[in-house]
Tab-separated table of C-alpha atoms and ligand atoms in Angstrom:
chain	number	residue	atom	x	y	z
H	1	MET	CA	-27.219	-8.157	14.458
H	2	GLU	CA	-23.331	-7.557	14.568
H	3	ILE	CA	-23.114	-4.806	12.045
H	4	ARG	CA	-19.369	-4.911	11.859
H	5	ALA	CA	-19.326	-8.754	10.807
H	6	LEU	CA	-21.160	-7.847	7.726
H	7	THR	CA	-19.545	-7.441	4.212
H	8	ALA	CA	-20.120	-4.239	2.489
H	9	VAL	CA	-22.598	-5.825	0.016
H	10	GLU	CA	-24.528	-7.428	3.019
H	11	LEU	CA	-24.604	-4.277	4.900
H	12	SER	CA	-26.149	-2.393	2.029
H	13	GLU	CA	-28.742	-5.002	1.700
H	14	GLN	CA	-29.565	-4.836	5.362
H	15	ILE	CA	-29.771	-1.042	5.051
H	16	LYS	CA	-32.180	-1.386	2.088
H	17	LYS	CA	-34.409	-3.831	4.031
H	18	GLY	CA	-34.601	-1.326	6.866
H	19	ASN	CA	-32.855	-3.574	9.501
H	20	VAL	CA	-29.880	-1.280	9.778
H	21	THR	CA	-29.626	2.505	9.259
H	22	VAL	CA	-26.715	4.301	7.493
H	23	ARG	CA	-26.085	6.232	10.811
H	24	GLN	CA	-25.935	2.914	12.743
H	25	ALA	CA	-23.413	1.670	10.254
H	26	VAL	CA	-21.293	4.729	10.588
H	27	ASP	CA	-21.468	4.646	14.290
H	28	ALA	CA	-20.372	0.978	14.320
H	29	VAL	CA	-17.179	1.852	12.411
H	30	PHE	CA	-16.440	4.835	14.607
H	31	GLU	CA	-16.937	2.645	17.802
H	32	GLN	CA	-14.341	0.362	16.455
H	33	ILE	CA	-12.005	3.313	15.528
H	34	GLU	CA	-12.362	4.598	19.040
H	35	ARG	CA	-11.404	1.260	20.398
H	36	THR	CA	-8.395	0.348	18.019
H	37	GLU	CA	-7.155	3.371	16.010
H	38	GLU	CA	-4.650	4.544	18.640
H	39	ILE	CA	-2.840	1.249	18.068
H	40	TYR	CA	-3.287	0.690	14.400
H	41	HIS	CA	-3.126	4.232	13.124
H	42	CYS	CA	-4.953	3.515	9.810
H	43	TYR	CA	-5.976	7.141	9.240
H	44	VAL	CA	-4.392	10.464	8.728
H	45	THR	CA	-7.804	12.273	8.872
H	46	LEU	CA	-11.097	11.162	10.238
H	47	GLU	CA	-14.414	13.141	9.848
H	48	LYS	CA	-17.166	11.746	12.032
H	49	GLU	CA	-19.432	14.837	11.881
H	50	LYS	CA	-19.228	14.910	8.050
H	51	ALA	CA	-19.649	11.212	7.789
H	52	LEU	CA	-22.840	11.481	9.922
H	53	ALA	CA	-24.277	14.254	7.819
H	54	GLN	CA	-23.595	12.332	4.647
H	55	ALA	CA	-25.271	9.237	6.319
H	56	ASP	CA	-28.472	11.178	6.834
H	57	SER	CA	-28.754	12.451	3.404
H	58	ILE	CA	-27.889	9.009	1.902
H	59	GLN	CA	-30.495	7.490	4.067
H	60	GLU	CA	-33.124	9.791	2.726
H	61	LYS	CA	-32.100	8.800	-0.821
H	62	ILE	CA	-32.300	5.189	-0.092
H	63	ASN	CA	-35.626	5.534	1.597
H	64	SER	CA	-36.900	7.427	-1.499
H	65	GLY	CA	-35.610	4.762	-3.876
H	66	GLU	CA	-33.191	7.242	-5.494
H	67	LEU	CA	-30.211	5.160	-4.310
H	68	THR	CA	-30.409	1.386	-5.032
H	69	GLY	CA	-26.926	0.214	-5.789
H	70	PRO	CA	-25.275	-2.626	-4.026
H	71	LEU	CA	-23.039	-0.286	-1.979
H	72	ALA	CA	-25.488	2.301	-1.008
H	73	GLY	CA	-25.008	3.480	2.559
H	74	VAL	CA	-21.736	1.761	3.085
H	75	PRO	CA	-18.915	3.613	5.070
H	76	ILE	CA	-15.551	3.714	2.990
H	77	ALA	CA	-12.127	4.977	3.576
H	78	VAL	CA	-10.004	6.696	0.854
H	79	LYS	CA	-6.232	6.669	0.626
H	80	ASP	CA	-4.641	10.146	1.323
H	81	ASN	CA	-3.318	10.510	-2.141
H	82	ILE	CA	-6.849	10.721	-3.808
H	83	CYS	CA	-8.356	14.178	-3.671
H	84	THR	CA	-11.405	14.900	-1.567
H	85	LYS	CA	-13.013	18.208	-1.857
H	86	GLY	CA	-12.857	20.291	1.394
H	87	THR	CA	-10.936	17.430	3.227
H	88	LEU	CA	-7.097	17.361	3.875
H	89	THR	CA	-5.327	15.257	1.253
H	90	THR	CA	-1.602	15.027	2.407
H	91	CYS	CA	-0.024	12.021	0.577
H	92	SER	CA	1.360	11.393	4.076
H	93	SER	CA	3.959	14.160	3.358
H	94	LYS	CA	4.931	17.203	5.335
H	95	ILE	CA	4.872	19.114	1.820
H	96	LEU	CA	1.145	18.628	1.653
H	97	GLU	CA	0.325	18.708	5.400
H	98	ASN	CA	-2.128	21.514	4.852
H	99	PHE	CA	-3.493	20.872	1.402
H	100	VAL	CA	-7.263	20.860	1.027
H	101	PRO	CA	-8.387	20.138	-2.419
H	102	THR	CA	-11.053	22.225	-4.007
H	103	PHE	CA	-12.415	19.211	-5.959
H	104	ASP	CA	-13.137	15.567	-5.758
H	105	ALA	CA	-11.183	12.893	-7.649
H	106	GLN	CA	-13.379	11.154	-10.290
H	107	ALA	CA	-13.166	7.915	-8.183
H	108	VAL	CA	-14.407	9.829	-5.129
H	109	GLU	CA	-17.155	11.414	-7.212
H	110	ASN	CA	-18.236	7.858	-8.165
H	111	LEU	CA	-18.204	6.786	-4.534
H	112	ARG	CA	-20.476	9.558	-3.536
H	113	ALA	CA	-22.747	8.922	-6.522
H	114	ALA	CA	-23.111	5.371	-5.442
H	115	GLY	CA	-24.197	6.452	-1.997
H	116	MET	CA	-21.037	5.423	-0.134
H	117	VAL	CA	-20.107	7.400	3.077
H	118	ILE	CA	-16.568	8.681	3.140
H	119	ILE	CA	-15.269	8.442	6.739
H	120	GLY	CA	-11.746	9.573	6.353
H	121	LYS	CA	-8.294	9.398	4.616
H	122	THR	CA	-5.969	6.639	5.157
H	123	ASN	CA	-2.282	6.554	6.018
H	124	MET	CA	0.193	5.545	3.243
H	125	ASP	CA	3.841	5.715	2.473
H	126	GLU	CA	4.871	9.164	1.497
H	127	PHE	CA	3.605	9.900	-2.085
H	128	ALA	CA	3.033	6.182	-2.417
H	129	MET	CA	6.702	5.304	-2.480
H	130	GLY	CA	7.383	2.382	-0.169
H	131	SER	CA	6.157	-1.104	0.703
H	132	THR	CA	5.513	-0.853	4.402
H	133	THR	CA	3.736	2.405	5.320
H	134	GLU	CA	6.637	3.480	7.316
H	135	THR	CA	7.738	6.356	5.171
H	136	SER	CA	4.568	8.209	6.222
H	137	TYR	CA	5.292	11.727	7.674
H	138	PHE	CA	2.539	10.980	10.197
H	139	GLY	CA	4.071	7.729	11.565
H	140	VAL	CA	3.582	4.114	11.015
H	141	THR	CA	0.493	1.950	10.599
H	142	ARG	CA	0.410	-1.291	12.319
H	143	ASN	CA	-0.936	-4.639	10.858
H	144	PRO	CA	-4.065	-5.745	12.809
H	145	ALA	CA	-3.072	-9.475	12.381
H	146	ASN	CA	0.095	-8.618	14.569
H	147	THR	CA	0.884	-5.150	15.517
H	148	GLU	CA	4.532	-5.759	15.749
H	149	HIS	CA	4.480	-6.107	11.894
H	150	VAL	CA	3.960	-3.621	9.098
H	151	PRO	CA	0.728	-3.696	7.106
H	152	GLY	CA	2.507	-3.456	3.863
H	153	GLY	CA	2.455	-0.434	1.579
H	154	SER	CA	2.009	1.897	0.112
H	155	SER	CA	-1.886	1.637	0.744
H	156	GLY	CA	-1.090	0.182	4.240
H	157	GLY	CA	-3.672	2.279	6.118
H	158	SER	CA	-6.424	1.238	3.717
H	159	ALA	CA	-5.581	-2.471	4.048
H	160	ALA	CA	-5.250	-2.258	7.768
H	161	ALA	CA	-8.586	-0.284	8.080
H	162	VAL	CA	-10.453	-3.103	6.277
H	163	ALA	CA	-8.672	-5.885	8.243
H	164	GLY	CA	-9.058	-4.069	11.650
H	165	GLY	CA	-12.774	-3.361	11.101
H	166	GLU	CA	-12.212	0.385	10.978
H	167	CYS	CA	-14.206	0.551	7.698
H	168	PHE	CA	-16.254	-1.768	5.445
H	169	ALA	CA	-14.172	-1.133	2.334
H	170	ALA	CA	-11.406	1.128	1.249
H	171	ILE	CA	-9.811	2.386	-1.923
H	172	GLY	CA	-6.020	2.617	-2.615
H	173	SER	CA	-3.618	3.159	-5.428
H	174	ASP	CA	-1.189	0.645	-7.050
H	175	THR	CA	1.884	1.790	-9.049
H	176	GLY	CA	3.887	-1.281	-8.446
H	177	GLY	CA	1.911	-3.402	-5.954
H	178	SER	CA	0.533	-0.981	-3.386
H	179	ILE	CA	-3.002	-2.466	-3.388
H	180	ARG	CA	-2.137	-6.090	-3.727
H	181	GLN	CA	0.823	-6.296	-1.435
H	182	PRO	CA	-0.843	-4.550	1.805
H	183	ALA	CA	-3.846	-6.685	0.966
H	184	SER	CA	-1.940	-9.781	1.160
H	185	TYR	CA	-0.073	-8.770	4.393
H	186	CYS	CA	-3.268	-7.838	6.101
H	187	GLY	CA	-5.389	-10.862	4.805
H	188	VAL	CA	-7.972	-8.799	2.740
H	189	VAL	CA	-8.847	-8.778	-1.086
H	190	GLY	CA	-7.089	-6.157	-3.174
H	191	LEU	CA	-7.500	-5.511	-6.903
H	192	LYS	CA	-5.454	-3.393	-9.296
H	193	PRO	CA	-7.513	-2.759	-12.460
H	194	THR	CA	-6.301	-2.807	-15.897
H	195	TYR	CA	-4.689	0.561	-16.658
H	196	GLY	CA	-7.341	3.153	-17.800
H	197	THR	CA	-10.212	1.419	-16.125
H	198	VAL	CA	-10.409	3.925	-13.092
H	199	SER	CA	-9.849	7.533	-13.753
H	200	ARG	CA	-6.548	8.983	-12.457
H	201	TYR	CA	-8.166	12.501	-12.313
H	202	GLY	CA	-7.553	13.748	-8.738
H	203	LEU	CA	-5.170	10.876	-7.888
H	204	ILE	CA	-1.964	12.683	-6.916
H	205	ALA	CA	0.497	11.302	-9.499
H	206	TYR	CA	3.561	9.049	-8.503
H	207	GLY	CA	4.304	7.202	-11.837
H	208	SER	CA	1.550	8.187	-14.128
H	209	SER	CA	1.954	5.465	-16.600
H	210	LEU	CA	1.653	2.817	-13.906
H	211	ASP	CA	-0.781	4.394	-11.274
H	212	GLN	CA	-4.297	2.879	-10.917
H	213	ILE	CA	-6.932	3.217	-8.227
H	214	GLY	CA	-8.682	0.078	-6.953
H	215	PRO	CA	-10.577	-1.597	-4.117
H	216	LEU	CA	-9.557	-3.131	-0.823
H	217	THR	CA	-12.268	-5.253	0.580
H	218	LYS	CA	-13.284	-7.944	2.857
H	219	ASP	CA	-14.221	-10.340	0.258
H	220	VAL	CA	-14.359	-10.904	-3.607
H	221	THR	CA	-18.050	-9.931	-3.947
H	222	ASP	CA	-17.365	-6.646	-2.374
H	223	ALA	CA	-14.223	-6.169	-4.575
H	224	ALA	CA	-16.370	-6.685	-7.726
H	225	ALA	CA	-19.224	-4.325	-6.487
H	226	LEU	CA	-16.645	-1.537	-5.641
H	227	LEU	CA	-14.782	-1.868	-8.916
H	228	GLU	CA	-18.086	-1.455	-10.663
H	229	VAL	CA	-18.492	1.786	-8.730
H	230	LEU	CA	-14.925	2.972	-9.452
H	231	ALA	CA	-14.729	2.271	-13.095
H	232	SER	CA	-15.780	4.935	-15.587
H	233	TYR	CA	-14.660	6.516	-18.687
H	234	ASP	CA	-13.371	10.035	-17.964
H	235	GLU	CA	-12.575	12.642	-20.500
H	236	LYS	CA	-10.480	14.438	-17.927
H	237	ASP	CA	-8.007	11.456	-17.951
H	238	SER	CA	-6.364	11.119	-21.327
H	239	THR	CA	-5.504	7.510	-20.576
H	240	SER	CA	-9.091	6.604	-19.524
H	241	ALA	CA	-10.435	3.517	-21.451
H	242	PRO	CA	-13.980	3.310	-22.531
H	243	ARG	CA	-15.266	-0.165	-21.414
H	244	GLU	CA	-18.563	-1.831	-22.135
H	245	ASP	CA	-17.928	-4.685	-19.755
H	246	LYS	CA	-18.223	-2.966	-16.326
H	247	ASP	CA	-20.707	-5.325	-14.875
H	248	PHE	CA	-17.986	-6.923	-12.754
H	249	MET	CA	-20.472	-8.755	-10.407
H	250	SER	CA	-22.187	-10.627	-13.219
H	251	ASP	CA	-19.754	-13.461	-13.754
H	252	LEU	CA	-18.740	-14.165	-10.139
H	253	LYS	CA	-20.569	-17.383	-9.952
H	254	LYS	CA	-19.693	-18.706	-13.306
H	255	ASP	CA	-18.208	-22.272	-13.410
H	256	CYS	CA	-14.422	-22.445	-13.419
H	257	SER	CA	-14.275	-25.563	-15.603
H	258	GLY	CA	-11.912	-25.335	-18.455
H	259	LEU	CA	-10.284	-22.143	-17.101
H	260	ARG	CA	-6.594	-22.421	-18.022
H	261	VAL	CA	-4.324	-21.412	-15.195
H	262	GLY	CA	-0.531	-20.736	-15.767
H	263	ILE	CA	1.926	-20.945	-12.849
H	264	PRO	CA	5.267	-19.164	-13.752
H	265	THR	CA	7.988	-21.344	-12.598
H	266	ASP	CA	10.223	-18.207	-12.358
H	267	TYR	CA	7.887	-17.003	-9.515
H	268	PHE	CA	8.568	-20.032	-7.308
H	269	GLY	CA	12.402	-19.985	-7.142
H	270	GLU	CA	14.837	-18.676	-4.793
H	271	GLY	CA	13.834	-16.053	-2.297
H	272	LEU	CA	10.251	-17.324	-2.012
H	273	ASP	CA	9.244	-18.238	1.515
H	274	PRO	CA	8.421	-22.026	1.659
H	275	GLU	CA	5.259	-21.387	3.558
H	276	VAL	CA	3.970	-18.833	1.087
H	277	LYS	CA	4.915	-21.194	-1.743
H	278	GLU	CA	2.885	-23.946	-0.286
H	279	ALA	CA	-0.124	-21.788	0.399
H	280	VAL	CA	-0.106	-20.435	-3.153
H	281	LEU	CA	0.143	-23.837	-4.673
H	282	GLN	CA	-2.709	-25.127	-2.607
H	283	VAL	CA	-4.880	-22.394	-4.381
H	284	ALA	CA	-3.932	-23.972	-7.570
H	285	GLN	CA	-5.109	-27.393	-6.303
H	286	VAL	CA	-8.471	-25.899	-5.216
H	287	LEU	CA	-8.961	-24.409	-8.559
H	288	GLU	CA	-8.032	-27.725	-10.354
H	289	LYS	CA	-10.691	-29.401	-8.316
H	290	GLN	CA	-13.216	-26.832	-9.749
H	291	GLY	CA	-12.324	-27.929	-13.237
H	292	ALA	CA	-9.541	-25.433	-14.077
H	293	VAL	CA	-6.649	-26.668	-16.000
H	294	VAL	CA	-3.272	-25.707	-14.234
H	295	GLU	CA	0.050	-25.844	-15.770
H	296	GLU	CA	3.547	-24.574	-15.066
H	297	PHE	CA	5.407	-22.409	-17.621
H	298	PRO	CA	8.417	-19.957	-17.840
H	299	LEU	CA	7.333	-16.445	-17.909
H	300	SER	CA	10.935	-15.071	-18.466
H	301	LEU	CA	12.408	-11.561	-17.929
H	302	VAL	CA	11.237	-11.698	-14.297
H	303	GLU	CA	14.620	-10.564	-13.060
H	304	TYR	CA	14.530	-7.387	-15.121
H	305	ALA	CA	11.213	-6.138	-13.695
H	306	ILE	CA	12.526	-4.496	-10.671
H	307	PRO	CA	15.381	-2.272	-12.283
H	308	THR	CA	12.972	-1.481	-15.196
H	309	TYR	CA	10.119	-0.435	-12.764
H	310	TYR	CA	12.502	1.599	-10.445
H	311	THR	CA	13.970	3.454	-13.485
H	312	ILE	CA	10.494	4.274	-14.981
H	313	ALA	CA	8.665	5.035	-11.756
H	314	ALA	CA	11.528	7.349	-10.356
H	315	ALA	CA	11.728	9.174	-13.821
H	316	GLU	CA	7.936	9.744	-13.786
H	317	ALA	CA	8.055	10.723	-10.016
H	318	SER	CA	10.916	13.251	-10.333
H	319	SER	CA	8.835	14.931	-13.150
H	320	ASN	CA	5.447	14.731	-11.264
H	321	LEU	CA	6.987	16.040	-7.908
H	322	GLU	CA	8.273	19.169	-9.501
H	323	ARG	CA	5.170	20.923	-8.836
H	324	PHE	CA	5.680	20.911	-5.032
H	325	ASP	CA	7.724	24.020	-4.748
H	326	GLY	CA	6.129	25.914	-1.822
H	327	ILE	CA	4.281	28.368	-4.209
H	328	LYS	CA	1.194	26.523	-5.293
H	329	TYR	CA	0.538	23.848	-2.675
H	330	GLY	CA	1.130	22.950	0.912
H	331	TYR	CA	4.213	23.641	3.065
H	332	ARG	CA	6.564	26.562	2.535
H	333	ALA	CA	9.985	27.262	4.213
H	334	GLU	CA	10.167	30.752	5.566
H	335	VAL	CA	13.030	32.195	3.422
H	336	GLU	CA	12.902	35.539	1.675
H	337	ASP	CA	14.519	34.841	-1.663
H	338	LEU	CA	12.909	32.650	-4.381
H	339	HIS	CA	15.459	30.007	-5.041
H	340	PRO	CA	16.570	29.359	-1.358
H	341	MET	CA	12.864	29.174	-0.535
H	342	TYR	CA	12.309	26.399	-3.237
H	343	LYS	CA	15.394	24.501	-2.004
H	344	LYS	CA	14.526	24.825	1.627
H	345	THR	CA	10.818	23.927	1.051
H	346	ARG	CA	11.714	20.798	-0.773
H	347	SER	CA	14.540	19.886	1.492
H	348	GLN	CA	12.386	20.108	4.528
H	349	GLY	CA	8.995	18.998	2.982
H	350	PHE	CA	10.071	15.600	1.526
H	351	GLY	CA	11.166	12.656	3.323
H	352	PRO	CA	14.313	10.572	2.542
H	353	GLU	CA	12.631	7.936	0.423
H	354	VAL	CA	10.954	10.460	-1.838
H	355	LYS	CA	14.178	12.533	-2.213
H	356	ARG	CA	16.058	9.270	-3.255
H	357	ARG	CA	13.410	8.645	-5.907
H	358	ILE	CA	13.601	12.329	-7.212
H	359	MET	CA	17.367	12.132	-7.458
H	360	LEU	CA	17.341	8.642	-9.152
H	361	GLY	CA	14.681	9.793	-11.623
H	362	SER	CA	16.370	13.218	-12.306
H	363	PHE	CA	19.570	11.226	-13.048
H	364	VAL	CA	18.165	8.704	-15.409
H	365	LEU	CA	16.404	11.451	-17.261
H	366	SER	CA	19.481	13.641	-17.553
H	367	SER	CA	20.687	14.252	-21.015
H	368	GLY	CA	23.914	11.996	-20.772
H	369	TYR	CA	22.172	9.084	-19.283
H	370	TYR	CA	18.613	9.175	-20.845
H	371	ASP	CA	19.370	6.546	-23.464
H	372	ALA	CA	21.477	4.308	-21.269
H	373	TYR	CA	18.792	4.036	-18.488
H	374	TYR	CA	15.375	5.589	-19.191
H	375	LEU	CA	15.104	4.646	-22.861
H	376	LYS	CA	16.533	1.171	-22.254
H	377	ALA	CA	14.031	0.739	-19.387
H	378	LEU	CA	11.144	1.561	-21.763
H	379	LYS	CA	12.462	-1.007	-24.261
H	380	VAL	CA	12.532	-3.756	-21.516
H	381	LYS	CA	8.913	-2.743	-20.465
H	382	ALA	CA	7.844	-3.436	-23.993
H	383	LEU	CA	9.502	-7.008	-23.843
H	384	ILE	CA	7.947	-7.662	-20.512
H	385	LYS	CA	4.447	-6.793	-22.081
H	386	LYS	CA	5.331	-9.211	-24.763
H	387	ALA	CA	6.166	-12.062	-22.504
H	388	PHE	CA	2.764	-11.527	-20.927
H	389	ASP	CA	0.986	-11.385	-24.205
H	390	GLN	CA	2.648	-14.727	-25.178
H	391	ALA	CA	1.632	-16.221	-21.884
H	392	PHE	CA	-2.016	-15.232	-22.348
H	393	GLU	CA	-2.155	-17.030	-25.771
H	394	ASN	CA	-2.134	-20.135	-23.654
H	395	TYR	CA	-3.683	-19.112	-20.340
H	396	ASP	CA	-6.692	-17.328	-19.107
H	397	LEU	CA	-4.962	-16.510	-15.756
H	398	ILE	CA	-1.539	-16.524	-14.134
H	399	LEU	CA	-1.327	-17.542	-10.420
H	400	GLY	CA	1.735	-16.770	-8.211
H	401	PRO	CA	2.512	-15.170	-4.901
H	402	VAL	CA	1.968	-11.530	-4.138
H	403	ALA	CA	5.211	-11.126	-2.227
H	404	PRO	CA	8.015	-13.353	-1.246
H	405	THR	CA	7.332	-13.431	2.338
H	406	THR	CA	4.625	-12.386	4.834
H	407	ALA	CA	4.655	-8.990	6.681
H	408	PRO	CA	8.101	-8.050	8.055
H	409	LYS	CA	8.464	-6.569	11.401
H	410	LEU	CA	8.179	-2.941	11.906
H	411	GLY	CA	11.630	-1.213	11.510
H	412	GLN	CA	13.215	-3.964	9.563
H	413	SER	CA	12.950	-2.708	6.084
H	414	LEU	CA	13.891	0.903	5.832
H	415	GLN	CA	17.773	0.453	6.524
H	416	ASP	CA	18.035	-1.277	3.275
H	417	PRO	CA	15.894	0.168	0.514
H	418	ILE	CA	17.226	-2.084	-2.246
H	419	LYS	CA	16.120	-5.070	-0.182
H	420	MET	CA	12.801	-3.455	0.125
H	421	TYR	CA	12.558	-2.869	-3.664
H	422	LEU	CA	13.176	-6.667	-4.157
H	423	GLY	CA	10.075	-7.466	-2.190
H	424	ASP	CA	8.038	-6.023	-5.285
H	425	ILE	CA	9.344	-8.671	-7.648
H	426	TYR	CA	5.984	-10.402	-8.238
H	427	THR	CA	3.663	-7.301	-8.431
H	428	ILE	CA	5.550	-4.608	-10.522
H	429	ALA	CA	5.601	-6.399	-13.893
H	430	VAL	CA	1.807	-6.197	-13.776
H	431	ASN	CA	1.849	-2.406	-13.689
H	432	LEU	CA	4.567	-2.289	-16.369
H	433	ALA	CA	2.234	-4.273	-18.680
H	434	GLY	CA	-0.846	-2.472	-17.483
H	435	LEU	CA	-2.557	-5.756	-16.630
H	436	PRO	CA	-5.186	-6.333	-13.869
H	437	GLY	CA	-3.896	-8.184	-10.756
H	438	MET	CA	-5.665	-9.366	-7.645
H	439	SER	CA	-4.539	-10.382	-4.243
H	440	ILE	CA	-6.666	-12.922	-2.155
H	441	PRO	CA	-6.095	-14.350	1.214
H	442	CYS	CA	-4.926	-17.997	1.204
H	443	GLY	CA	-4.036	-18.864	4.639
H	444	VAL	CA	-1.666	-17.797	7.395
H	445	ASP	CA	2.019	-18.749	8.181
H	446	ARG	CA	3.303	-20.232	11.420
H	447	LYS	CA	3.365	-16.900	13.168
H	448	GLY	CA	-0.309	-16.367	12.204
H	449	LEU	CA	0.514	-13.777	9.551
H	450	PRO	CA	-1.795	-13.705	6.424
H	451	ILE	CA	-0.478	-14.930	2.991
H	452	GLY	CA	-1.918	-13.692	-0.300
H	453	ALA	CA	-2.022	-15.333	-3.745
H	454	GLN	CA	-2.027	-13.231	-6.755
H	455	LEU	CA	-4.146	-13.768	-9.878
H	456	ILE	CA	-3.092	-11.881	-12.950
H	457	GLY	CA	-5.052	-11.490	-16.148
H	458	ASP	CA	-4.829	-10.081	-19.718
H	459	CYS	CA	-6.059	-6.576	-20.151
H	460	PHE	CA	-9.632	-6.121	-19.448
H	461	SER	CA	-10.066	-9.560	-17.965
H	462	GLU	CA	-11.062	-8.522	-14.386
H	463	LYS	CA	-14.250	-10.749	-14.681
H	464	LYS	CA	-12.178	-13.803	-15.019
H	465	LEU	CA	-10.001	-12.881	-12.162
H	466	LEU	CA	-13.143	-12.260	-9.905
H	467	GLN	CA	-14.632	-15.534	-11.177
H	468	ALA	CA	-11.605	-17.617	-10.153
H	469	ALA	CA	-11.148	-15.722	-6.837
H	470	TYR	CA	-14.724	-16.161	-5.950
H	471	ALA	CA	-14.585	-19.994	-6.768
H	472	TYR	CA	-11.565	-20.158	-4.523
H	473	GLU	CA	-13.191	-18.177	-1.834
H	474	GLN	CA	-16.254	-20.406	-1.738
H	475	CYS	CA	-14.322	-23.609	-1.682
H	476	LYS	CA	-11.981	-22.348	1.051
H	477	GLU	CA	-15.077	-21.600	3.201
H	478	ASP	CA	-16.432	-25.146	2.822
H	479	LYS	CA	-13.426	-26.611	4.405
I	501	LIG	N1	6.733	-0.506	-3.407
I	501	LIG	C1	6.651	0.150	-4.697
I	501	LIG	C2	7.396	1.410	-4.747
I	501	LIG	O1	7.791	1.855	-3.744
I	501	LIG	C3	5.259	0.321	-5.361
I	501	LIG	C4	4.522	1.450	-4.662
I	501	LIG	C5	3.136	1.588	-5.263
I	501	LIG	O2	2.521	0.685	-5.913
I	501	LIG	N2	2.556	2.870	-5.015
I	501	LIG	O3	7.309	2.133	-5.670
């Protein structure tokens, strides 16, 4: 059996049947890592010995019947902004280059409780700020579909690791598209859950009101299974939402007939690559054939999403990143006096994109400008939420592109940050409104680069997203 060809859920089934051992699964992943990691650079940290030790103890628990879940025994990769006890957690930043947390994030605790084997920490844009994984202090990650191109960001290491077979599944974080966009560029499934579904405890904060952890997987079934593991109510996160409907795998095979799908005309205008447009509209046709009712509608306010998001995200980032001062965590510049030490530590420890966000955030929060920028952005955020609320009165789901283009070439994006920010146009409104969003592979362009379609649902409607995504995936495979 070709172990690496299995999905995460298939692998766990084979392990439970006794056809594959957990150790063999870990070995298979590390064999691939030895072959390709030098080229792709998906990971900041890899821990083979620890993974093998976990494998043996998990195997025992599977054998004794203590672990029975659908992902037991599956090797998984964790984005490097999610705390792992005893394992380096750097946010791909110099300022945290030596930070080893003393606790696990709640999401990581959930992975362990489900019997998943954590094999390493994936590369990302520094502090999750970026759309290409090129702002990492540890160097770029390459897209396995074409190594001249970026994997997307900021969870680029996680997406590339899944696409390149360097793990069976991964988790990432999404503040403005960082799960969905790299999933789309690399041709894997990515899901950003409703805000509050996955605990943010132990996720190093970027924009706390927007951040959410979620799965990156080979297929839709794996995404549902992994979300089931990740989702949990957590008292340690004041924004955690208690949910009764966490059986995300249960509706996968439900019939799509009658599902009302809205296509926002404002998502298909200027700036959208014609090949991406065609591929996404073809998803609509497939869903229509399954009995969904597809209709175009104007979503409105789309042009305000980027300025609103970058104002709010930068404001929150400037506050969240205050704690990295050379005293409590990570890197410290060798200067005697306190204030010069703060200054030098932060000057040397943060990269240019992070500094840009801290400066922008401090500016929009400063007393003279707070009302003009930050407060105004909060008001627009409320209007954007309202526009979605109105749309969901008529539709169960919204279908659109994930990004305007396929993956750009390495080195093309960073010279012009504003242009890079514009690439987030279809993903960030979902975070501003706290909604669930999902990226599913829907073809490749002329150059062979993957294209992703985005499904957006109302709060707490992940099951519907998964149901539609699964229906599309099944049909696609029939062709
Ligand atoms: N590209 C967006 C940004 O740079 C989104 C990042 C994210 O979702 N973490 O802020």
